[in-house]
mmCIF file of C-alpha atoms and ligand atoms in Angstrom:
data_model
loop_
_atom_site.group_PDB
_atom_site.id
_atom_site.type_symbol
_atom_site.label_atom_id
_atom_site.label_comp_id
_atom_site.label_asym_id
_atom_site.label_seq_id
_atom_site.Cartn_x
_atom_site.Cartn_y
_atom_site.Cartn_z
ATOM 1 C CA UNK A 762 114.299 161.117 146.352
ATOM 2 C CA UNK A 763 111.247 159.439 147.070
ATOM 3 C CA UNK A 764 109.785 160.189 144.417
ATOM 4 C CA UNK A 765 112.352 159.417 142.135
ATOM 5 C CA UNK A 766 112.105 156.201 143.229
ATOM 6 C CA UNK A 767 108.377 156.089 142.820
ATOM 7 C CA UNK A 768 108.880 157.260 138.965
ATOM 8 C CA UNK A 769 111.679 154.356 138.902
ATOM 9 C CA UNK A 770 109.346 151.478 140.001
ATOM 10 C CA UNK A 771 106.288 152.991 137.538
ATOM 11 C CA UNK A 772 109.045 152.509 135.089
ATOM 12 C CA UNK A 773 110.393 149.460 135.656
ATOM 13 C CA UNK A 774 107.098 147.893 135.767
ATOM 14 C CA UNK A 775 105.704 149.730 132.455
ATOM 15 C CA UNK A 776 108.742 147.961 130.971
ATOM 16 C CA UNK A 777 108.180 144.187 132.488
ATOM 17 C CA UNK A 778 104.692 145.342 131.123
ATOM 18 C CA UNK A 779 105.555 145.892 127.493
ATOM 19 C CA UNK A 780 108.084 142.799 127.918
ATOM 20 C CA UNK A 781 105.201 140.410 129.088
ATOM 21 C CA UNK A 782 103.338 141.760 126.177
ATOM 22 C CA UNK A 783 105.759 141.127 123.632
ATOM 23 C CA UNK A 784 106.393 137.603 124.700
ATOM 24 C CA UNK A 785 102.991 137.218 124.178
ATOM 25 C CA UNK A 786 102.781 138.710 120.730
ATOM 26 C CA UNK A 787 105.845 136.038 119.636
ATOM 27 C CA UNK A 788 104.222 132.904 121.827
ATOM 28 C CA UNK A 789 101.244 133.858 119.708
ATOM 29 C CA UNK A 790 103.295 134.310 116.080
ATOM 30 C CA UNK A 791 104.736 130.772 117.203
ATOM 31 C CA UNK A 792 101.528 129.004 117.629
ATOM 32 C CA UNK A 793 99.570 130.719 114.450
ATOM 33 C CA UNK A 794 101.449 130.974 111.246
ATOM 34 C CA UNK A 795 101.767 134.369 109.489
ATOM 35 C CA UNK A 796 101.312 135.152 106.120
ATOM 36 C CA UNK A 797 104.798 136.750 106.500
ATOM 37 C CA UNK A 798 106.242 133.397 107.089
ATOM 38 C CA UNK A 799 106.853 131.840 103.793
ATOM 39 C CA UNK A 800 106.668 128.476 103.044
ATOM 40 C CA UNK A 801 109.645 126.718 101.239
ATOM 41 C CA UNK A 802 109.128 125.915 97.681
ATOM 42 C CA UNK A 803 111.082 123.299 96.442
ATOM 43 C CA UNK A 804 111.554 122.719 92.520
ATOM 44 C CA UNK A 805 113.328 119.389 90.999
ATOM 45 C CA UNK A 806 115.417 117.733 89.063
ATOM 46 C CA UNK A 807 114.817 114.728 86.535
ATOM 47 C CA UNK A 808 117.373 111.415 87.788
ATOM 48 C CA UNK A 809 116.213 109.257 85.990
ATOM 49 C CA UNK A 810 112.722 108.540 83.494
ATOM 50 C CA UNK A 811 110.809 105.572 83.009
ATOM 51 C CA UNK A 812 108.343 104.199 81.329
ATOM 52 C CA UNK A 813 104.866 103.940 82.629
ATOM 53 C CA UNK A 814 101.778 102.130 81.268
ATOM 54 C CA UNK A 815 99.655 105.180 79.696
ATOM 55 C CA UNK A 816 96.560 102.998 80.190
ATOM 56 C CA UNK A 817 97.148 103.034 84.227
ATOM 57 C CA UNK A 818 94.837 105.501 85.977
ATOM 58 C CA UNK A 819 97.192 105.942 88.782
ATOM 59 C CA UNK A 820 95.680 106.455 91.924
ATOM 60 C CA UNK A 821 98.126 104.750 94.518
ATOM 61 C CA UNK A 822 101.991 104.650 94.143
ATOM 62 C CA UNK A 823 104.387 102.647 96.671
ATOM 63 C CA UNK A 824 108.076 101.038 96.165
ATOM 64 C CA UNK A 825 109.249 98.275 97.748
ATOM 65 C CA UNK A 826 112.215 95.933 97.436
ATOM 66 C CA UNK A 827 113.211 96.886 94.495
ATOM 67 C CA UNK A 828 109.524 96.812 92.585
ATOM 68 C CA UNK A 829 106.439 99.081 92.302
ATOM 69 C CA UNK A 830 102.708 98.528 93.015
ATOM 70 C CA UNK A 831 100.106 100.155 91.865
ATOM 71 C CA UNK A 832 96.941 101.054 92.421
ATOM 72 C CA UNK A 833 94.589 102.101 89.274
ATOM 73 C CA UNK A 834 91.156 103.884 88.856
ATOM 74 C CA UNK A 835 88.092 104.230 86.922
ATOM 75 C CA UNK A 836 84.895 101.731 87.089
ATOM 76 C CA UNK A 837 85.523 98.519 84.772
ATOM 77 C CA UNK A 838 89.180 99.373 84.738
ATOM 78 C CA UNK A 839 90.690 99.161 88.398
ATOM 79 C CA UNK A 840 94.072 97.180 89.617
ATOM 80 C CA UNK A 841 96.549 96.280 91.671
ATOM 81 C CA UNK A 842 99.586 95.904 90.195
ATOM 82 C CA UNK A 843 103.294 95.105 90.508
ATOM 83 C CA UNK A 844 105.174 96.508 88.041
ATOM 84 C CA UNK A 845 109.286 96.847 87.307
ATOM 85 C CA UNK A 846 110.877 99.873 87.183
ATOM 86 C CA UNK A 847 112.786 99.900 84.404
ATOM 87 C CA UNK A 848 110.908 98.319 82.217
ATOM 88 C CA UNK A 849 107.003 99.602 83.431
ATOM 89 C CA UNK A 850 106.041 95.842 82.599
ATOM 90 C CA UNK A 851 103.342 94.872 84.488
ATOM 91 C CA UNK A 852 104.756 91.710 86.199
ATOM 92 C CA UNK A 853 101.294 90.873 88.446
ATOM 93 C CA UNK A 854 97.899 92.264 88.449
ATOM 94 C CA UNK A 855 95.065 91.788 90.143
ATOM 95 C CA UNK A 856 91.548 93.426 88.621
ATOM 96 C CA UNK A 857 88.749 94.656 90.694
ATOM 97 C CA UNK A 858 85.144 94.159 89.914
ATOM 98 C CA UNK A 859 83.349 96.152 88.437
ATOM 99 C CA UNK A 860 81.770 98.112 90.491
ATOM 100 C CA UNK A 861 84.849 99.619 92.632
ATOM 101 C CA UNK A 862 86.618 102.557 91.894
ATOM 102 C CA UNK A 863 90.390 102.019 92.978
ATOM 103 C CA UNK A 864 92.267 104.454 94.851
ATOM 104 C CA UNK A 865 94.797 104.761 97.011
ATOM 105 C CA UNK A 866 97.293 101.971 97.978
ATOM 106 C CA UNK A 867 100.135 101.097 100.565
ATOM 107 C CA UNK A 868 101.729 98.050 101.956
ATOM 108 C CA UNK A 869 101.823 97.466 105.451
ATOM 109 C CA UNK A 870 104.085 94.471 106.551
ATOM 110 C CA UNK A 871 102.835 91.941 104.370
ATOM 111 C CA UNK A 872 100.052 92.668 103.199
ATOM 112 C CA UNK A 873 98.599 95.750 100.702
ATOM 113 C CA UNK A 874 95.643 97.609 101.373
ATOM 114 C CA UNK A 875 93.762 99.698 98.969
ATOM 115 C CA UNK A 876 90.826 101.985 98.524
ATOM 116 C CA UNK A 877 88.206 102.572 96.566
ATOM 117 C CA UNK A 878 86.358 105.809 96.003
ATOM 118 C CA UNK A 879 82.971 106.169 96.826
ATOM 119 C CA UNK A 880 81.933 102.687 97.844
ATOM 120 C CA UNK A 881 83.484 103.055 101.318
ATOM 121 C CA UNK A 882 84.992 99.162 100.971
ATOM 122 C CA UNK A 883 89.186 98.927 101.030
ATOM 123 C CA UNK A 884 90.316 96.125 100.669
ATOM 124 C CA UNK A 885 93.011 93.595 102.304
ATOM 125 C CA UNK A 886 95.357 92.062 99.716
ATOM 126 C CA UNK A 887 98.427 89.514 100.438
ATOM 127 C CA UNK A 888 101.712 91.145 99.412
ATOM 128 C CA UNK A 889 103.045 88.521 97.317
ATOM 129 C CA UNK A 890 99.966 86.671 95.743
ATOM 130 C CA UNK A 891 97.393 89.875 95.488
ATOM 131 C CA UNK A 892 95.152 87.204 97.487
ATOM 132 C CA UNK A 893 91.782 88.879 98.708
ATOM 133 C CA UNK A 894 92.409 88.821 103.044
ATOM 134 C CA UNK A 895 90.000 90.895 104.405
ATOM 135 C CA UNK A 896 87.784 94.086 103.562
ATOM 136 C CA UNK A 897 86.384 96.540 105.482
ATOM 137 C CA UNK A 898 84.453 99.582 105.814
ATOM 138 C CA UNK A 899 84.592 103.838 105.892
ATOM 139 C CA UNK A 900 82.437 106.736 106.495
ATOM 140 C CA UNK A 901 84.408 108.912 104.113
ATOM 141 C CA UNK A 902 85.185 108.642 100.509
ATOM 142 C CA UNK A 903 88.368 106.880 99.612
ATOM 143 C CA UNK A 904 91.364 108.868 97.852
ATOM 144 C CA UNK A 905 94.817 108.023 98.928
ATOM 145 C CA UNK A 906 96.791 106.046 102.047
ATOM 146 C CA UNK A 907 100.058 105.683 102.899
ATOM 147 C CA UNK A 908 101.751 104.474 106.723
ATOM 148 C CA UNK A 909 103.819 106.059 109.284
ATOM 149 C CA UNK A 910 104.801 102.670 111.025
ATOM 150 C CA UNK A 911 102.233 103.040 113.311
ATOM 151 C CA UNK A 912 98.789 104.338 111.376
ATOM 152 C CA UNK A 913 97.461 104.207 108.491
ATOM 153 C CA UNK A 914 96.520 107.514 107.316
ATOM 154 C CA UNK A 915 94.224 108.089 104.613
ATOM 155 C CA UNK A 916 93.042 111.425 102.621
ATOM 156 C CA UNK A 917 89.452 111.571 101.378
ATOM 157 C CA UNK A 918 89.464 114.530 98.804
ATOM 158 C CA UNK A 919 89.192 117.076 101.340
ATOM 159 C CA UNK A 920 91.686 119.086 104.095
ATOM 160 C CA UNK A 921 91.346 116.384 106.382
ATOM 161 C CA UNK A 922 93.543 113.339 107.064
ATOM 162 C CA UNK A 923 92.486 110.260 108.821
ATOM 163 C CA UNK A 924 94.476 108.247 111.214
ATOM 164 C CA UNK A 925 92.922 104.572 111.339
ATOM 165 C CA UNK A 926 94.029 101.518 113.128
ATOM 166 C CA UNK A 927 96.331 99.221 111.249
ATOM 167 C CA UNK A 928 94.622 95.937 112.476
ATOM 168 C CA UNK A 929 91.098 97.114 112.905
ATOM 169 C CA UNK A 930 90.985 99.858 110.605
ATOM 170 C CA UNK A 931 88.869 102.147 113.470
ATOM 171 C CA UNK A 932 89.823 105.956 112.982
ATOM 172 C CA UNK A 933 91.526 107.097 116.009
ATOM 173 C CA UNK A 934 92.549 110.585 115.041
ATOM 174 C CA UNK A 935 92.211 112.651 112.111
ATOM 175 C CA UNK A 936 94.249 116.021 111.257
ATOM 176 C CA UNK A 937 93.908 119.323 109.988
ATOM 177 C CA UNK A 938 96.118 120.428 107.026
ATOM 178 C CA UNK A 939 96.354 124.247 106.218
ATOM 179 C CA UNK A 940 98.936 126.410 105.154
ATOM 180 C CA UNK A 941 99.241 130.569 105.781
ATOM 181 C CA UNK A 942 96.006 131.007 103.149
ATOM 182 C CA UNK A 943 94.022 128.475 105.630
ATOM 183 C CA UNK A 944 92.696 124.729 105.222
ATOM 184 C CA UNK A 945 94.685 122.695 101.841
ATOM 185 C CA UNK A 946 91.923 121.043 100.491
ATOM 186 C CA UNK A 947 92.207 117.806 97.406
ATOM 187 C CA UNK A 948 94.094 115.884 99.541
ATOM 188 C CA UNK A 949 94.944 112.997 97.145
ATOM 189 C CA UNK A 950 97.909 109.940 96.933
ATOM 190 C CA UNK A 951 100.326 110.082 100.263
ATOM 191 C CA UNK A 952 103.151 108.906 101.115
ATOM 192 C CA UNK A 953 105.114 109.023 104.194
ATOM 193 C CA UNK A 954 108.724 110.121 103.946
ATOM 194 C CA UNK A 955 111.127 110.750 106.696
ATOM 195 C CA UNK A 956 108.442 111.954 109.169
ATOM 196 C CA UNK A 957 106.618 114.038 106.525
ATOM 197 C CA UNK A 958 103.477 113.212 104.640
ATOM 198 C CA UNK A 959 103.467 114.251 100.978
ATOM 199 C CA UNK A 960 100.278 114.395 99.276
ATOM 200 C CA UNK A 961 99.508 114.982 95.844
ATOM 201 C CA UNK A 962 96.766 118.200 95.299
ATOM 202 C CA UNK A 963 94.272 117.101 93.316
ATOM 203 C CA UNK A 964 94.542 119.196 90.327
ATOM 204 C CA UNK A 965 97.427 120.574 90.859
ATOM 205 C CA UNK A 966 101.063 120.080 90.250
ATOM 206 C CA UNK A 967 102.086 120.643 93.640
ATOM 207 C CA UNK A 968 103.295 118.122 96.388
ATOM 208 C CA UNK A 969 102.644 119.330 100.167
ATOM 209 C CA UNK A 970 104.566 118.406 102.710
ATOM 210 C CA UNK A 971 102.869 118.201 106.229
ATOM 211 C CA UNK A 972 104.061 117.927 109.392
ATOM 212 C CA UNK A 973 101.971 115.365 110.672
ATOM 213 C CA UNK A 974 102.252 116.708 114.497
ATOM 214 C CA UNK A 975 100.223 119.581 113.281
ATOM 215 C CA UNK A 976 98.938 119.660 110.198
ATOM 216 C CA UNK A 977 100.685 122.225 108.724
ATOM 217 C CA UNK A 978 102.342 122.411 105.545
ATOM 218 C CA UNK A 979 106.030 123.001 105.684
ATOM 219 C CA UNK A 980 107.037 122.818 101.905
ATOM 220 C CA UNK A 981 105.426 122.734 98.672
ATOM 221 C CA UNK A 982 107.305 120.923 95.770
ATOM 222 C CA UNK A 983 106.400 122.783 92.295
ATOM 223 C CA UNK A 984 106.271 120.198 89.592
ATOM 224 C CA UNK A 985 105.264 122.273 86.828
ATOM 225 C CA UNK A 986 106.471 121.211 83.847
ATOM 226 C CA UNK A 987 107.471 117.746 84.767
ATOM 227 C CA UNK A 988 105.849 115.877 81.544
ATOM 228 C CA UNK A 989 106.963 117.744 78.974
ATOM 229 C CA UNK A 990 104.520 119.171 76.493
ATOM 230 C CA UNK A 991 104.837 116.569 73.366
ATOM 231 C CA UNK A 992 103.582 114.179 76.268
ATOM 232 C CA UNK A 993 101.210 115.729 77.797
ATOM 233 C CA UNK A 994 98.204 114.752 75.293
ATOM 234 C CA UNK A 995 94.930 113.506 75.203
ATOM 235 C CA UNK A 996 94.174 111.972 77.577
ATOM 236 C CA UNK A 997 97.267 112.349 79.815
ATOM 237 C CA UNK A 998 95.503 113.527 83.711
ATOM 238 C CA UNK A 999 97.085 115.305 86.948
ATOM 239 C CA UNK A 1000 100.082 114.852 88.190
ATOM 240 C CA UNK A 1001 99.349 111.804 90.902
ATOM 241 C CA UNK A 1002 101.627 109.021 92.147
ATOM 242 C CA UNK A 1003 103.907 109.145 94.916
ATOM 243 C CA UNK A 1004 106.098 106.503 95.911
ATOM 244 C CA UNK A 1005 109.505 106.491 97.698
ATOM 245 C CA UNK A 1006 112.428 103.660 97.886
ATOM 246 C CA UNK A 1007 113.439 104.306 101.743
ATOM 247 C CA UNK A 1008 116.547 101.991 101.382
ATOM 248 C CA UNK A 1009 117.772 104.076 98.194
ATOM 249 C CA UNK A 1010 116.455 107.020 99.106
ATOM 250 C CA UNK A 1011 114.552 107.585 95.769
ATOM 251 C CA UNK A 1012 111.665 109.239 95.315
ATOM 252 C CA UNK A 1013 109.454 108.624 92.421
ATOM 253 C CA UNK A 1014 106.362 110.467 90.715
ATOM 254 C CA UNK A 1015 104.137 110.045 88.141
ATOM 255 C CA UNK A 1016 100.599 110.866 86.848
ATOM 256 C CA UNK A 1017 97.063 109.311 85.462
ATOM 257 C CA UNK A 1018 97.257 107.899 81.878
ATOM 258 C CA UNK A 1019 101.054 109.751 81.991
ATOM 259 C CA UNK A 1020 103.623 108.110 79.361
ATOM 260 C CA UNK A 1021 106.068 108.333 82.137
ATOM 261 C CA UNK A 1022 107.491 107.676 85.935
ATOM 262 C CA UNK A 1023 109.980 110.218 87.067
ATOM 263 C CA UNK A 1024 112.700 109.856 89.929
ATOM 264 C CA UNK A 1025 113.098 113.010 91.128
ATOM 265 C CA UNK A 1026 115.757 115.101 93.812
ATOM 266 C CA UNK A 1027 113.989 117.996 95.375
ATOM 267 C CA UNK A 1028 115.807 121.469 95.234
ATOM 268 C CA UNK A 1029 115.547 123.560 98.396
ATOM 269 C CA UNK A 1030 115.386 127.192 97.661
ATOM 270 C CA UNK A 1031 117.853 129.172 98.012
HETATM 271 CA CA1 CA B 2001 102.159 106.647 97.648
#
């Protein structure tokens, strides 16, 4: 009897071992993605198409109030801009010298920020009058920004994001983004959407969604074959341009030197 009971407690506690164990094995699966768990990929469909100025590097995308501003590229050639929908008329613009390199662009209350590339300098614009405010200074190179209310956040080509101060524009965090094959590097134009941040991959025609908690990305959305292939000519670029109507929910993408501004819906898979 005894030692029936003896072989009963060796059991029971072999079991609350391989239980404990367990647990830890799914803690740990919780905490560090698997390969096995597969990212969402969402695909698209066309609501609506637009023109868009095929001279316009784009390099920072945001809608607002019914309008768009943008943010173009290349040396000699960089602008802010506010543009119409429906027509892609330019209705304001605002050229940087020379010497800058625009990037990335968002509006935060009233006034726009944008980047520049590799001269470390964004600059401070008012919202309505593209008025010069303010500038100020970064360690890293400059590739897209967007706002979650709070922070800016800012990409600079690479798998990191950068969380900055809205009114003194000192970092105060910065983030990680991987997904199950490790770090997601070419972080490029952002924007924030219903407590995601989308970025454009640099060379790519894939959106990421990240959770901005943790880094990780939670969706891709596969834009292959948005521009069809009598526009996609010399010298049509990437896929860049993000920018999302949070009244309307609309989203809107485009490209550098692209014919065309899409609204898209995103398809979940099935
Ligand atoms: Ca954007």
């Amino acid at each position: 009897m005894r030692r029936l009971f003896r072989i009963s407690i060796v059991g029971l506690l072999a079991l609350a071992g391989a239980v404990l164990v367990l647990s830890c094995l799914n803690l740990q699966g919780c905490l560090i993605p698997h390969n096995s768990d597969v990212i969402p990929v969402y695909s698209y469909n066309v609501v609506n198409t637009y023109p868009h100025d095929p001279d316009a590097f784009t390099q920072g995308l945001v809608f607002e109030d019914g309008v768009l501003y943008e943010g173009t590229g290349l040396l000699e050639h960089s602008t802010l801009r506010r543009v119409e929908l429906e027509t892609g008329d330019v209705l304001q613009i605002r050229e940087l010298p020379d010497q800058f390199f625009g990037e990335g662009i968002t509006i935060y209350g009233n006034e726009i920020i944008q980047l520049t590339w590799q001269s470390s300098i964004g600059f401070v614009y008012d919202k309505n009058s593209f008025e010069l405010l303010q500038e100020f200074d970064y360690s890293t190179e400059g590739w897209g920004i967007t706002h979650d209310g709070e922070h800016l956040i800012m990409s600079d080509g690479t798998s990191t994001l950068y969380f900055l101060d809205p009114q003194t524009f000192e970092q105060i965090g910065q983030l990680e983004v991987f997904d199950n094959d490790g770090p997601v590097t070419r972080l490029n134009e952002l924007e924030y959407i219903q407590g995601e941040i989308y970025a454009n991959v640099w060379q790519t025609d894939r959106i990421a969604r990240i959770a901005p908690e943790t880094g990780q990305v939670v969706g891709w959305v596969e834009l292959e074959g948005l521009l069809s292939t009598e526009d996609c000519t010399e010298p049509v670029d990437v896929l860049n341009g993000i920018a999302y109507d949070a009244d309307n929910r609309r989203l809107f993408v485009t490209g550098k030197l692209w014919p065309k501004l899409f609204e898209i819906e995103l398809i979940s898979p099935v």
